[in-house]
Amino acid sequence: MTAVPDRAQPRPDERLALALAADLDACDFRSDPLRRLWGAEADDALARGLREPILRALALRDDPLPTLGRLFVLGMPQPLAAVERALQRLGVDGLTALGLARIDGAKVVPLAVIRPQSFVDADGVGEWWVASDLDEVALGRALPADHVLGVGGASRTLAEILVPITVDRALDLGTGCGIQALLVSRRAGTVVATDVSERALAYAAFNAQLNGVRNIEFRHGSMFEPVAGEAFDLVVSNPPFVITPRASGVPNYEYRDGGLVGDALVERFVREVPAHLAPGGIAQLLGNWESRAEGASRTIDASAGAASGLNRVATWVADDLDAWVVEREELSPLAYAELWIRDGGMLPRDPGFVTLLTAWLDDFAERGVTAVGFGYILLRRPTATDAAPLRRFEHVAQPVSGVGRALRDGLAAHDLLASGIPSVLHVAADVTEARHHLPGEDDPSVIELRQGGGFARTVPVDPALAAFVGACDGELTVSQIAAALAELFDVPLPELWADLEPRIRTLMLDGILVPAS
């Protein structure tokens, strides 16, 4: 008997895609209505791979929204008659023509999932419909190697850190299902989206049609080959950065494995992207990088707790580029290996788990890997070639928010500081001060500035810097405040300023002090 396929490749067709969009819109197939339909607890359970709470909430309902919820969100076959009622413009024939489903008797069997993805950016709140391959829950088995992933945690992280700027030309390298290209298209004249996977490009092109986006051009190829000789104002990438052993028997997934040894793919991106940045152009990507035993004693800034993995990233960056690299977490080789073996659908009790774990640990041991960092990299080609480039390599573990705006404002502060500290400064609206006193003491033992948004930094300051920041209300100039503090603390002004000036610069880069408008 011939096996009935449960996978297909989308066949983009703008007319049919817009008809499907009209049907999804007509039944309010969006995040909030679906969450209200089956309840917040069931919705959260789905993120953990549990469908049963949603099925219990929907019971036997066959009206359009529950039908499309089971078909597209859960990836479950639905009665043909119910799907026909839900898709009155597209019809089941249109759905199959798009390659998103097949007919099996009186059932419509999904070949892809379509899920609403809400977003918030500088232009407001919106939502996309994003199609991707059936996941493990729908397939009932481990993912195939050419699986096209939907919007996962890494995709959301990259979306949250993108610098909110308007550009003429943008590049989404390794577009996958196309979510970053969709987001960037809102602030770009033209977006070029590339991928080594023809299957991923088919999904990305369909998703653009489904959401009525027409300013994205799709190109097939590896890394920067499809854009040879071209420059862009913005380059974004969620590349296949997962460090995977190149050993026989270890599965390689196109959406996460770049086919190179260790962190070489991220290194290659960092070294090659400068050739594709226009003056003022910015590149942003997610990545993993290895800390290795032979470099463990070298750090960029020991006082900031910089890891040797960050030190290795620093050596990849061209001397004439601005660089801001943020490490969000660091895992041991064992924890890292277990994370990605589980991501492929294998549990410790499954046959082969120990074999894969051994392959990963042997691979790390061969290079002397002591830890693997995860975070994001921002590179910029400065417009002023005579200014000292920005160099920030830091570990930030605390919860963050509005990172894209914080990065944008930090770059702007760096540019402004090239001409010196502005004459008038303000304390940012989200900054508070905390003072800690020992019992019975009048003077604080610790003074901290705390940032409410962005990188949510907590910065210890001494009384002089705390007094300077407290006086930055727009009434006095920086020089007037410094002179008053020199008199108050009975310190020569040049000596006081030599101590304060570099720390004021850092507070501006951090967004704690901002120039007067």
Coordinates of C-alpha atoms in Angstrom, one line a residue:
M1 CA 0.0 0.0 0.0
T2 CA 1.3 3.5 -0.9
A3 CA 1.8 5.7 2.1
V4 CA -0.4 8.8 2.2
P5 CA 1.9 11.9 2.6
D6 CA 1.5 14.1 5.7
R7 CA 3.8 16.7 4.4
A8 CA 3.8 18.9 1.3
Q9 CA 5.4 22.2 0.2
P10 CA 3.2 25.3 0.0
R11 CA 2.4 26.5 -3.5
P12 CA 2.2 30.3 -3.2
D13 CA -0.7 31.8 -5.1
E14 CA -1.6 35.4 -4.2
R15 CA -5.3 35.2 -5.3
L16 CA -5.9 32.0 -3.2
A17 CA -3.8 33.4 -0.3
L18 CA -5.9 36.5 -0.1
A19 CA -9.0 34.4 -0.2
L20 CA -7.8 32.4 2.8
A21 CA -6.9 35.7 4.6
A22 CA -10.4 36.9 4.1
D23 CA -11.8 33.7 5.6
L24 CA -9.5 33.8 8.6
D25 CA -10.5 37.4 9.1
A26 CA -14.2 36.7 8.8
C27 CA -14.1 34.2 11.7
D28 CA -11.7 36.4 13.8
F29 CA -8.9 33.8 13.6
R30 CA -6.5 35.8 15.9
S31 CA -4.6 35.3 19.1
D32 CA -7.0 36.9 21.6
P33 CA -10.2 35.4 20.2
L34 CA -8.6 31.9 20.1
R35 CA -7.3 32.3 23.7
R36 CA -10.8 33.3 24.9
L37 CA -12.3 30.4 22.9
W38 CA -10.4 27.7 24.8
G39 CA -9.2 29.6 27.8
A40 CA -5.8 30.9 29.0
E41 CA -4.8 27.7 30.8
A42 CA -5.4 25.5 27.8
D43 CA -3.6 28.0 25.6
D44 CA -0.6 27.9 27.9
A45 CA -0.7 24.1 27.9
L46 CA -0.4 24.1 24.1
A47 CA 2.9 25.8 24.4
R48 CA 4.0 22.8 26.5
G49 CA 2.9 20.4 23.7
L50 CA -0.5 19.5 25.3
R51 CA -3.5 19.6 23.0
E52 CA -6.0 17.8 25.3
P53 CA -7.1 20.9 27.3
I54 CA -8.0 22.7 24.1
L55 CA -9.9 19.7 22.7
R56 CA -11.9 19.4 26.0
A57 CA -12.7 23.1 25.8
L58 CA -14.0 22.9 22.2
A59 CA -15.9 19.6 22.8
L60 CA -18.0 18.9 19.7
R61 CA -18.3 22.5 18.4
D62 CA -18.1 22.7 14.6
D63 CA -18.6 26.4 13.9
P64 CA -15.8 28.2 11.9
L65 CA -13.4 29.3 14.7
P66 CA -13.2 26.0 16.6
T67 CA -13.0 24.1 13.3
L68 CA -10.1 26.3 12.0
G69 CA -8.5 26.2 15.5
R70 CA -8.3 22.4 15.4
L71 CA -7.3 22.3 11.8
F72 CA -4.6 25.0 11.7
V73 CA -3.5 25.6 15.3
L74 CA -3.5 22.0 16.4
G75 CA -2.9 20.4 13.0
M76 CA -5.7 17.9 13.3
P77 CA -8.0 16.5 10.6
Q78 CA -11.5 18.0 10.5
P79 CA -14.8 17.1 8.8
L80 CA -14.8 18.3 5.2
A81 CA -18.3 19.9 5.5
A82 CA -17.2 21.9 8.6
V83 CA -14.1 23.2 6.8
E84 CA -16.2 24.1 3.7
R85 CA -18.4 26.2 6.0
A86 CA -15.4 27.9 7.5
L87 CA -13.6 28.6 4.2
Q88 CA -16.5 30.1 2.2
R89 CA -14.2 32.2 -0.1
L90 CA -11.3 29.8 -0.5
G91 CA -13.0 26.5 -0.3
V92 CA -11.4 23.1 0.4
D93 CA -10.2 22.9 -3.2
G94 CA -8.4 26.2 -2.8
L95 CA -6.8 24.9 0.4
T96 CA -5.5 21.8 -1.3
A97 CA -4.3 23.9 -4.3
L98 CA -2.1 25.9 -1.9
G99 CA -0.5 22.7 -0.7
L100 CA -1.8 23.2 2.9
A101 CA -4.1 20.2 3.1
R102 CA -5.3 17.0 1.4
I103 CA -8.6 15.3 1.3
D104 CA -9.0 11.9 2.9
G105 CA -12.5 10.7 2.4
A106 CA -14.8 13.0 4.4
K107 CA -11.9 14.6 6.2
V108 CA -9.6 17.5 5.5
V109 CA -6.1 16.6 6.7
P110 CA -3.8 19.6 7.3
L111 CA -0.2 19.5 5.8
A112 CA 0.8 22.7 7.7
V113 CA -0.1 24.8 10.7
I114 CA -1.2 28.4 10.5
R115 CA -1.0 30.4 13.7
P116 CA -1.6 34.0 14.5
Q117 CA 1.4 35.9 15.9
S118 CA 0.9 39.2 17.6
F119 CA 3.7 41.8 17.7
V120 CA 4.4 45.3 19.1
D121 CA 6.8 47.6 17.4
A122 CA 7.5 51.4 17.0
D123 CA 4.6 51.6 14.6
G124 CA 2.0 50.0 16.9
V125 CA 0.4 46.7 17.6
G126 CA -0.4 44.1 14.9
E127 CA -0.7 40.5 14.1
W128 CA 0.5 38.2 11.3
W129 CA -0.8 34.8 10.2
V130 CA 2.3 32.5 9.9
A131 CA 2.2 29.1 8.3
S132 CA 4.9 26.5 8.9
D133 CA 5.4 22.7 8.9
L134 CA 3.4 20.5 11.2
D135 CA 5.1 20.2 14.6
E136 CA 6.0 17.2 16.7
V137 CA 2.6 17.2 18.4
A138 CA 0.7 17.1 15.1
L139 CA 3.1 14.6 13.5
G140 CA 3.3 12.4 16.5
R141 CA 7.0 11.8 15.9
A142 CA 10.4 13.5 15.7
L143 CA 10.8 16.3 13.2
P144 CA 12.2 15.6 9.7
A145 CA 15.5 17.2 8.8
D146 CA 14.0 19.8 6.4
H147 CA 11.4 20.9 8.9
V148 CA 10.4 24.6 8.6
L149 CA 9.9 26.0 12.1
G150 CA 7.2 28.5 12.9
V151 CA 7.7 31.4 15.3
G152 CA 9.7 30.1 18.3
G153 CA 11.5 31.7 21.2
A154 CA 14.5 32.7 19.2
S155 CA 12.4 34.4 16.5
R156 CA 10.6 36.4 19.2
T157 CA 13.9 37.4 20.8
L158 CA 15.3 38.7 17.5
A159 CA 12.0 40.6 16.8
E160 CA 12.2 42.2 20.2
I161 CA 15.8 43.4 19.8
L162 CA 15.6 44.9 16.3
V163 CA 16.5 48.5 16.3
P164 CA 13.4 50.5 15.3
I165 CA 14.7 52.4 12.3
T166 CA 13.3 53.2 8.9
V167 CA 15.6 52.0 6.0
D168 CA 15.6 51.8 2.3
R169 CA 17.0 48.3 1.8
A170 CA 17.0 45.4 4.3
L171 CA 18.2 41.8 4.2
D172 CA 16.8 38.9 6.2
L173 CA 19.4 36.2 5.9
G174 CA 18.1 32.7 6.7
T175 CA 14.4 33.8 6.6
G176 CA 12.9 30.5 7.5
C177 CA 9.1 31.0 7.7
G178 CA 9.6 34.7 7.0
I179 CA 8.6 36.3 10.3
Q180 CA 11.6 38.7 10.5
A181 CA 11.1 39.7 6.8
L182 CA 7.5 40.5 7.6
L183 CA 8.4 42.6 10.6
V184 CA 11.2 44.5 8.9
S185 CA 8.9 45.1 5.8
R186 CA 6.9 47.6 8.0
R187 CA 9.9 50.0 8.1
A188 CA 11.8 49.1 4.9
G189 CA 11.3 50.1 1.3
T190 CA 12.5 46.7 0.1
V191 CA 13.4 43.5 1.9
V192 CA 15.5 40.7 0.4
A193 CA 14.8 37.4 2.2
T194 CA 17.2 34.5 1.6
D195 CA 17.4 30.9 2.7
V196 CA 19.3 27.8 1.7
S197 CA 16.0 25.8 2.0
E198 CA 13.6 26.0 -1.0
R199 CA 10.9 24.7 1.3
A200 CA 11.4 27.5 3.8
L201 CA 11.3 30.1 1.0
A202 CA 8.0 28.6 -0.2
Y203 CA 6.5 29.1 3.3
A204 CA 8.0 32.6 3.6
A205 CA 6.6 33.6 0.2
F206 CA 3.2 32.2 1.1
N207 CA 3.2 34.0 4.4
A208 CA 3.9 37.3 2.7
Q209 CA 1.0 36.8 0.4
L210 CA -1.3 35.7 3.2
N211 CA -0.6 38.9 5.0
G212 CA -0.7 41.2 2.0
V213 CA 2.9 42.2 2.0
R214 CA 4.4 42.9 -1.4
N215 CA 7.8 44.5 -0.7
I216 CA 9.8 41.3 0.0
E217 CA 11.9 39.6 -2.6
F218 CA 12.8 36.0 -2.0
R219 CA 16.2 34.4 -3.1
H220 CA 17.6 31.0 -2.7
G221 CA 21.2 30.4 -1.6
S222 CA 23.6 30.0 1.3
M223 CA 24.8 32.8 3.5
F224 CA 25.6 35.9 1.5
E225 CA 25.9 34.2 -1.9
P226 CA 22.4 35.4 -3.1
V227 CA 23.3 39.1 -2.4
A228 CA 26.9 39.1 -3.7
G229 CA 28.1 42.7 -4.3
E230 CA 25.0 44.3 -2.7
A231 CA 24.8 46.5 0.4
F232 CA 22.0 47.1 2.9
D233 CA 20.9 49.5 5.5
L234 CA 19.8 46.7 7.8
V235 CA 20.7 43.0 7.9
V236 CA 18.9 40.7 10.3
S237 CA 19.5 37.0 10.8
N238 CA 18.3 34.2 13.1
P239 CA 20.8 31.8 11.5
P240 CA 21.1 28.1 12.2
F241 CA 23.5 28.7 15.0
V242 CA 23.1 25.6 17.1
I243 CA 26.5 23.9 17.7
T244 CA 26.0 20.3 16.5
P245 CA 28.6 17.5 16.2
R246 CA 29.6 16.7 12.7
A247 CA 29.5 13.0 13.6
S248 CA 27.8 10.1 11.8
G249 CA 24.3 9.4 13.2
V250 CA 23.7 12.9 14.6
P251 CA 20.6 14.4 13.0
N252 CA 21.0 17.8 11.4
Y253 CA 18.0 20.0 11.2
E254 CA 18.1 22.7 8.5
Y255 CA 16.4 25.3 10.7
R256 CA 19.0 25.1 13.5
D257 CA 22.2 23.4 12.1
G258 CA 24.5 25.4 9.8
G259 CA 26.7 22.4 8.9
L260 CA 30.0 23.9 10.3
V261 CA 32.1 23.0 13.2
G262 CA 31.5 24.7 16.6
D263 CA 30.5 28.3 16.3
A264 CA 32.1 28.8 12.9
L265 CA 28.8 29.8 11.3
V266 CA 28.4 32.8 13.6
E267 CA 32.0 33.7 13.1
R268 CA 31.6 33.5 9.3
F269 CA 28.6 35.8 9.5
V270 CA 30.4 38.4 11.6
R271 CA 33.4 38.4 9.3
E272 CA 31.4 38.5 6.1
V273 CA 28.6 40.9 6.9
P274 CA 30.7 44.1 6.8
A275 CA 31.0 43.8 3.0
H276 CA 27.2 44.1 2.8
L277 CA 26.6 47.1 5.1
A278 CA 26.0 50.5 3.6
P279 CA 27.4 53.5 5.6
G280 CA 25.4 53.7 8.8
G281 CA 24.1 50.2 8.1
I282 CA 23.3 47.9 11.0
A283 CA 23.5 44.1 11.3
Q284 CA 21.7 42.2 14.1
L285 CA 21.8 38.4 14.7
L286 CA 21.3 35.8 17.3
G287 CA 24.1 33.3 18.0
N288 CA 25.9 30.8 20.2
W289 CA 29.6 31.1 20.9
E290 CA 32.0 28.8 22.7
S291 CA 34.2 29.5 25.7
R292 CA 37.3 27.4 25.4
A293 CA 39.9 26.4 28.0
E294 CA 42.8 27.9 26.2
G295 CA 41.2 31.3 26.3
A296 CA 39.6 31.1 29.8
S297 CA 42.2 33.4 31.4
R298 CA 41.7 36.2 28.8
T299 CA 38.8 38.6 29.2
I300 CA 37.7 41.9 27.6
D301 CA 36.8 43.5 30.9
A302 CA 37.3 41.4 34.0
S303 CA 35.4 43.9 36.1
A304 CA 32.3 43.4 33.9
G305 CA 32.5 39.6 34.1
A306 CA 33.2 39.2 30.4
A307 CA 33.5 35.5 29.4
S308 CA 36.1 34.1 27.1
G309 CA 33.3 33.4 24.6
L310 CA 32.7 37.1 24.3
N311 CA 36.4 37.6 23.9
R312 CA 36.4 35.2 21.0
V313 CA 33.5 37.1 19.4
A314 CA 35.5 40.4 19.8
T315 CA 38.3 38.9 17.7
W316 CA 35.9 38.3 14.8
V317 CA 34.7 42.0 14.5
A318 CA 36.4 44.2 12.0
D319 CA 38.3 47.1 13.5
D320 CA 36.2 49.8 11.8
L321 CA 32.8 48.6 13.0
D322 CA 30.8 49.5 16.0
A323 CA 30.0 46.4 18.0
W324 CA 27.6 45.7 20.8
V325 CA 27.4 42.1 21.9
V326 CA 25.1 40.9 24.7
E327 CA 25.4 37.4 26.2
R328 CA 22.1 36.5 27.8
E329 CA 22.9 33.1 29.2
E330 CA 25.7 30.5 29.4
L331 CA 25.3 26.7 29.6
S332 CA 27.7 23.9 30.4
P333 CA 28.5 21.5 27.6
L334 CA 26.3 18.9 29.2
A335 CA 23.3 21.2 29.7
Y336 CA 23.7 22.5 26.1
A337 CA 23.8 19.0 24.6
E338 CA 20.7 17.9 26.5
L339 CA 18.8 21.0 25.5
W340 CA 19.2 20.4 21.8
I341 CA 18.8 16.6 21.9
R342 CA 15.5 17.2 23.6
D343 CA 14.6 19.8 21.0
G344 CA 14.9 17.2 18.3
G345 CA 12.2 15.1 20.1
M346 CA 14.4 12.6 22.0
L347 CA 14.1 12.0 25.7
P348 CA 16.7 10.4 28.1
R349 CA 14.7 7.2 28.2
D350 CA 14.7 6.8 24.3
P351 CA 17.2 4.5 22.6
G352 CA 20.0 6.5 21.2
F353 CA 19.9 9.4 23.7
V354 CA 23.1 8.4 25.3
T355 CA 24.8 7.9 22.0
L356 CA 23.9 11.4 20.9
L357 CA 24.9 12.9 24.3
T358 CA 28.3 11.2 24.0
A359 CA 28.8 12.6 20.5
W360 CA 28.0 16.1 21.7
L361 CA 30.3 15.9 24.7
D362 CA 33.2 14.3 22.7
D363 CA 32.8 17.2 20.1
F364 CA 33.0 19.8 22.9
A365 CA 36.0 18.1 24.5
E366 CA 37.9 18.0 21.3
R367 CA 37.9 21.8 21.2
G368 CA 38.3 22.3 24.9
V369 CA 34.8 23.9 25.2
T370 CA 34.0 24.9 28.8
A371 CA 30.7 26.7 28.2
V372 CA 28.4 27.9 25.4
G373 CA 27.0 31.4 25.5
F374 CA 23.8 32.6 23.8
G375 CA 23.0 36.2 23.0
Y376 CA 22.7 38.8 20.3
I377 CA 25.2 40.7 18.2
L378 CA 24.8 44.2 16.8
L379 CA 27.3 45.6 14.3
R380 CA 27.3 48.9 12.6
R381 CA 29.3 50.6 9.9
P382 CA 29.8 54.2 11.2
T383 CA 29.2 57.1 8.9
A384 CA 32.0 59.1 10.6
T385 CA 35.2 57.1 9.9
D386 CA 37.4 59.3 12.3
A387 CA 35.4 58.4 15.4
A388 CA 36.5 55.7 17.8
P389 CA 34.2 52.7 17.3
L390 CA 31.8 51.5 20.0
R391 CA 32.9 48.4 21.7
R392 CA 30.5 46.8 24.2
F393 CA 30.8 43.1 25.1
E394 CA 28.7 42.3 28.2
H395 CA 26.8 39.6 30.1
V396 CA 23.2 40.7 30.9
A397 CA 21.2 38.0 32.7
Q398 CA 18.4 40.0 34.2
P399 CA 14.9 40.3 32.5
V400 CA 14.9 43.0 29.8
S401 CA 12.3 44.9 27.8
G402 CA 12.4 47.3 24.9
V403 CA 15.9 46.2 24.0
G404 CA 15.6 47.5 20.4
R405 CA 14.9 51.0 21.6
A406 CA 17.8 50.7 24.1
L407 CA 20.2 49.7 21.4
R408 CA 19.0 52.5 19.1
D409 CA 19.4 55.1 21.9
G410 CA 22.8 53.7 22.9
L411 CA 24.1 54.0 19.4
A412 CA 22.7 57.6 19.2
A413 CA 24.4 58.4 22.5
H414 CA 27.7 57.0 21.2
D415 CA 27.5 59.2 18.2
L416 CA 26.7 62.3 20.3
L417 CA 29.6 61.6 22.7
A418 CA 32.0 61.8 19.8
S419 CA 31.6 65.6 20.2
G420 CA 31.8 65.5 24.0
I421 CA 29.3 65.3 26.8
P422 CA 26.2 67.6 26.0
S423 CA 26.0 70.8 28.1
V424 CA 22.6 69.8 29.7
L425 CA 21.5 66.3 30.7
H426 CA 18.3 64.8 32.2
V427 CA 17.8 61.6 34.1
A428 CA 15.7 59.1 32.1
A429 CA 12.1 58.8 33.2
D430 CA 12.4 55.1 34.1
V431 CA 15.4 55.6 36.5
T432 CA 15.1 55.4 40.3
E433 CA 17.6 55.6 43.1
A434 CA 18.0 53.2 46.0
R435 CA 20.0 53.9 49.1
H436 CA 20.9 51.2 51.6
H437 CA 21.9 52.1 55.1
L438 CA 23.4 50.0 57.9
P439 CA 21.4 50.2 61.1
G440 CA 22.2 53.4 63.0
E441 CA 24.2 54.9 60.1
D442 CA 23.2 58.3 58.6
D443 CA 25.2 57.8 55.4
P444 CA 24.3 55.1 52.9
S445 CA 26.6 52.2 52.5
V446 CA 25.3 51.5 49.0
I447 CA 23.7 53.8 46.4
E448 CA 22.2 52.3 43.3
L449 CA 20.6 53.7 40.1
R450 CA 18.0 51.3 38.8
Q451 CA 16.6 51.3 35.3
G452 CA 13.0 50.3 34.7
G453 CA 13.2 49.4 31.0
G454 CA 15.7 48.5 28.4
F455 CA 18.5 46.4 29.9
A456 CA 17.1 47.1 33.4
R457 CA 20.5 47.8 34.8
T458 CA 21.4 48.3 38.4
V459 CA 24.4 50.6 38.6
P460 CA 26.3 51.2 41.9
V461 CA 27.4 54.8 42.3
D462 CA 29.3 56.8 44.8
P463 CA 28.0 59.9 46.5
A464 CA 29.6 62.2 44.0
L465 CA 28.1 60.5 40.9
A466 CA 24.7 60.1 42.7
A467 CA 24.7 63.8 43.5
F468 CA 25.6 64.6 39.8
V469 CA 22.8 62.4 38.5
G470 CA 20.3 63.9 41.0
A471 CA 21.1 67.4 39.8
C472 CA 20.5 66.6 36.1
D473 CA 17.0 68.0 35.9
G474 CA 17.7 70.5 33.1
E475 CA 18.1 73.5 35.4
L476 CA 21.9 73.5 35.5
T477 CA 24.5 72.7 32.9
V478 CA 26.9 69.9 33.3
S479 CA 29.8 72.3 34.0
Q480 CA 27.8 74.1 36.7
I481 CA 26.9 70.9 38.4
A482 CA 30.5 69.7 38.3
A483 CA 31.8 73.0 39.8
A484 CA 29.2 72.9 42.6
L485 CA 30.2 69.3 43.5
A486 CA 33.9 70.1 43.5
E487 CA 33.2 72.8 46.0
L488 CA 30.8 70.6 48.0
F489 CA 33.3 67.7 48.2
D490 CA 36.3 70.0 48.5
V491 CA 38.0 68.3 45.5
P492 CA 39.8 70.1 42.7
L493 CA 37.5 70.4 39.7
P494 CA 40.0 68.7 37.3
E495 CA 40.4 65.8 39.6
L496 CA 36.6 65.4 40.2
W497 CA 35.9 65.7 36.4
A498 CA 38.5 63.1 35.5
D499 CA 36.7 60.7 37.8
L500 CA 33.2 61.5 36.8
E501 CA 33.5 62.0 33.0
P502 CA 34.0 58.4 31.9
R503 CA 31.2 57.2 34.2
I504 CA 28.9 59.9 32.9
R505 CA 29.6 58.6 29.3
T506 CA 28.7 55.1 30.4
L507 CA 25.5 56.3 32.0
M508 CA 24.6 57.9 28.7
L509 CA 25.3 54.7 26.7
D510 CA 23.2 52.9 29.2
G511 CA 20.3 55.3 28.7
I512 CA 20.3 56.4 32.4
L513 CA 21.3 60.0 31.4
V514 CA 19.9 61.5 28.3
P515 CA 20.5 64.8 26.5
A516 CA 18.1 67.6 26.9
S517 CA 15.6 67.8 24.0

